[in-house]
């Protein structure tokens, strides 16, 4: 059994109203998802093309609707749960790619104060200047930002987007 980020997040976000929802309820769609769906969600987030990713988004929606019905979520909570699952699956899929590229996601989280236990500013607060902060953080961690490829910057941007989506949704869930 692997330790999930949401378990860590729920343990660290003591002031979060989403903590009232049991971790099992949040994990429902993640556990029911077919293998590889998180990678497909990551592709949609990185590409920023909902039309091309429609089949993937529809698959996530079907999963979240089943879980929402099981958990008696109202329409507002169901919409938030869908966004939570998108963000969470996106983070999972992108984390694998960042790790393979030798880029620690924790550097991004620390630079922007996002992720479990951090401020997690709303997605609307993410700015272009955030990438400069991430570049400086990678430099401080010994990774030359000039050597980060455009595809790797897309992963970093995807990570930021997925994180903001996930934590915005957690705030809206309950």
Short mmCIF file of C-alpha atoms in Angstrom, two decimals:
data_model
loop_
_atom_site.label_atom_id
_atom_site.label_comp_id
_atom_site.label_asym_id
_atom_site.label_seq_id
_atom_site.Cartn_x
_atom_site.Cartn_y
_atom_site.Cartn_z
CA UNK A 1 0.00 0.00 0.00
CA UNK A 2 1.51 3.30 -1.02
CA UNK A 3 1.12 6.49 0.94
CA UNK A 4 -1.06 8.86 -1.02
CA UNK A 5 -0.56 12.60 -1.33
CA UNK A 6 -4.13 13.22 -0.28
CA UNK A 7 -3.55 11.35 2.97
CA UNK A 8 -0.60 13.60 3.62
CA UNK A 9 -2.55 16.67 2.53
CA UNK A 10 -5.46 15.86 4.81
CA UNK A 11 -3.10 15.34 7.72
CA UNK A 12 -1.39 18.68 7.13
CA UNK A 13 -4.35 20.85 6.18
CA UNK A 14 -5.97 20.95 9.58
CA UNK A 15 -7.87 24.17 8.88
CA UNK A 16 -9.28 22.93 5.58
CA UNK A 17 -13.03 22.32 5.45
CA UNK A 18 -12.36 19.45 3.04
CA UNK A 19 -10.92 17.51 5.94
CA UNK A 20 -14.49 16.78 7.02
CA UNK A 21 -14.83 14.50 3.98
CA UNK A 22 -13.24 11.11 4.69
CA UNK A 23 -10.11 10.25 2.70
CA UNK A 24 -11.92 7.16 1.39
CA UNK A 25 -14.55 9.36 -0.25
CA UNK A 26 -11.87 11.45 -1.93
CA UNK A 27 -10.05 8.33 -3.10
CA UNK A 28 -13.10 6.63 -4.61
CA UNK A 29 -12.55 7.67 -8.26
CA UNK A 30 -8.79 7.30 -7.95
CA UNK A 31 -9.14 3.71 -6.81
CA UNK A 32 -11.74 2.88 -9.46
CA UNK A 33 -9.76 4.44 -12.31
CA UNK A 34 -8.37 2.14 -14.97
CA UNK A 35 -4.60 1.90 -15.24
CA UNK A 36 -3.11 4.74 -17.24
CA UNK A 37 -5.95 7.21 -16.77
CA UNK A 38 -3.72 9.45 -14.66
CA UNK A 39 -1.20 9.62 -17.54
CA UNK A 40 -3.99 10.54 -19.96
CA UNK A 41 -5.24 13.25 -17.58
CA UNK A 42 -1.67 14.57 -17.34
CA UNK A 43 -1.58 14.73 -21.17
CA UNK A 44 -4.78 16.81 -21.19
CA UNK A 45 -3.46 19.21 -18.54
CA UNK A 46 -0.08 19.60 -20.24
CA UNK A 47 -1.60 20.07 -23.70
CA UNK A 48 -4.24 22.48 -22.36
CA UNK A 49 -6.62 21.13 -25.00
CA UNK A 50 -9.93 19.99 -23.53
CA UNK A 51 -11.37 19.23 -26.98
CA UNK A 52 -8.59 16.76 -27.83
CA UNK A 53 -8.86 15.31 -24.34
CA UNK A 54 -12.66 14.99 -24.37
CA UNK A 55 -12.63 11.15 -24.10
CA UNK A 56 -10.32 11.36 -21.09
CA UNK A 57 -12.38 14.06 -19.43
CA UNK A 58 -15.55 12.04 -20.07
CA UNK A 59 -13.95 8.97 -18.45
CA UNK A 60 -13.05 11.01 -15.36
CA UNK A 61 -16.53 12.53 -15.26
CA UNK A 62 -18.14 9.05 -15.36
CA UNK A 63 -15.91 7.90 -12.48
CA UNK A 64 -16.60 10.97 -10.38
CA UNK A 65 -20.36 10.83 -11.02
CA UNK A 66 -20.51 7.23 -9.74
CA UNK A 67 -18.51 8.13 -6.65
CA UNK A 68 -20.48 11.32 -6.09
CA UNK A 69 -23.72 9.32 -6.12
CA UNK A 70 -22.25 6.82 -3.63
CA UNK A 71 -21.18 9.69 -1.36
CA UNK A 72 -24.46 11.66 -1.72
CA UNK A 73 -22.67 14.74 -3.06
CA UNK A 74 -24.85 17.59 -4.26
CA UNK A 75 -24.28 19.19 -7.69
CA UNK A 76 -21.80 21.79 -6.37
CA UNK A 77 -19.80 19.17 -4.49
CA UNK A 78 -19.87 16.85 -7.51
CA UNK A 79 -18.37 19.59 -9.71
CA UNK A 80 -15.68 20.22 -7.10
CA UNK A 81 -14.98 16.49 -6.81
CA UNK A 82 -14.51 16.25 -10.59
CA UNK A 83 -11.95 19.09 -10.46
CA UNK A 84 -10.26 17.52 -7.44
CA UNK A 85 -9.86 14.19 -9.26
CA UNK A 86 -8.55 15.94 -12.39
CA UNK A 87 -5.96 17.81 -10.36
CA UNK A 88 -5.00 14.80 -8.29
CA UNK A 89 -4.66 12.47 -11.29
CA UNK A 90 -2.78 15.19 -13.15
CA UNK A 91 -0.33 15.56 -10.26
CA UNK A 92 0.18 11.80 -10.13
CA UNK A 93 0.80 11.53 -13.86
CA UNK A 94 3.03 14.58 -14.08
CA UNK A 95 5.03 13.64 -10.98
CA UNK A 96 6.19 10.45 -12.71
CA UNK A 97 7.41 12.49 -15.69
CA UNK A 98 9.10 15.14 -13.57
CA UNK A 99 10.92 12.45 -11.62
CA UNK A 100 12.05 10.76 -14.84
CA UNK A 101 13.40 14.13 -16.01
CA UNK A 102 15.32 14.57 -12.75
CA UNK A 103 13.12 17.48 -11.65
CA UNK A 104 11.81 17.19 -8.11
CA UNK A 105 8.21 18.37 -7.78
CA UNK A 106 9.01 19.41 -4.21
CA UNK A 107 11.18 22.22 -5.58
CA UNK A 108 8.15 23.64 -7.41
CA UNK A 109 5.95 23.24 -4.35
CA UNK A 110 8.45 25.01 -2.09
CA UNK A 111 9.11 27.83 -4.57
CA UNK A 112 5.41 28.64 -4.97
CA UNK A 113 4.13 27.58 -1.52
CA UNK A 114 1.85 25.00 -3.13
CA UNK A 115 1.14 21.35 -2.42
CA UNK A 116 0.27 19.55 0.79
CA UNK A 117 0.62 21.74 3.86
CA UNK A 118 1.26 24.96 1.93
CA UNK A 119 -0.77 28.12 1.18
CA UNK A 120 -2.06 26.87 -2.19
CA UNK A 121 -3.13 30.18 -3.64
CA UNK A 122 -6.10 29.88 -5.98
CA UNK A 123 -5.39 29.07 -9.62
CA UNK A 124 -6.36 32.61 -10.56
CA UNK A 125 -3.34 33.83 -8.55
CA UNK A 126 -0.76 31.88 -10.61
CA UNK A 127 1.37 34.30 -12.65
CA UNK A 128 4.10 34.15 -15.27
CA UNK A 129 6.48 35.33 -12.57
CA UNK A 130 5.93 31.99 -10.85
CA UNK A 131 8.12 30.30 -13.49
CA UNK A 132 10.95 32.70 -12.64
CA UNK A 133 10.60 31.73 -8.98
CA UNK A 134 10.70 28.05 -9.97
CA UNK A 135 13.79 28.65 -12.12
CA UNK A 136 15.57 30.30 -9.18
CA UNK A 137 14.54 27.44 -6.90
CA UNK A 138 15.89 24.83 -9.31
CA UNK A 139 19.13 26.83 -9.60
CA UNK A 140 19.42 26.90 -5.81
CA UNK A 141 18.84 23.12 -5.79
CA UNK A 142 21.75 22.67 -8.21
CA UNK A 143 19.73 22.18 -11.41
CA UNK A 144 20.66 24.68 -14.13
CA UNK A 145 17.39 26.23 -15.36
CA UNK A 146 18.96 26.84 -18.77
CA UNK A 147 19.16 23.07 -19.19
CA UNK A 148 15.44 22.60 -18.57
CA UNK A 149 13.89 21.84 -21.95
CA UNK A 150 10.66 23.42 -23.25
CA UNK A 151 8.92 20.06 -22.76
CA UNK A 152 10.10 19.99 -19.13
CA UNK A 153 8.82 23.55 -18.62
CA UNK A 154 5.46 22.30 -19.91
CA UNK A 155 5.59 19.60 -17.21
CA UNK A 156 6.36 22.24 -14.59
CA UNK A 157 3.48 24.41 -15.79
CA UNK A 158 1.22 21.35 -15.80
CA UNK A 159 2.25 20.55 -12.23
CA UNK A 160 1.36 24.08 -11.13
CA UNK A 161 -2.00 23.89 -12.93
CA UNK A 162 -2.86 20.45 -11.54
CA UNK A 163 -1.92 21.51 -8.01
CA UNK A 164 -4.00 24.68 -8.17
CA UNK A 165 -6.94 22.74 -9.61
CA UNK A 166 -6.75 20.10 -6.89
CA UNK A 167 -6.50 22.50 -3.96
CA UNK A 168 -9.11 24.93 -5.36
CA UNK A 169 -11.47 21.95 -5.59
CA UNK A 170 -10.68 20.79 -2.05
CA UNK A 171 -11.64 24.24 -0.77
CA UNK A 172 -14.90 24.05 -2.72
CA UNK A 173 -15.76 20.44 -1.93
CA UNK A 174 -17.46 20.93 1.43
#
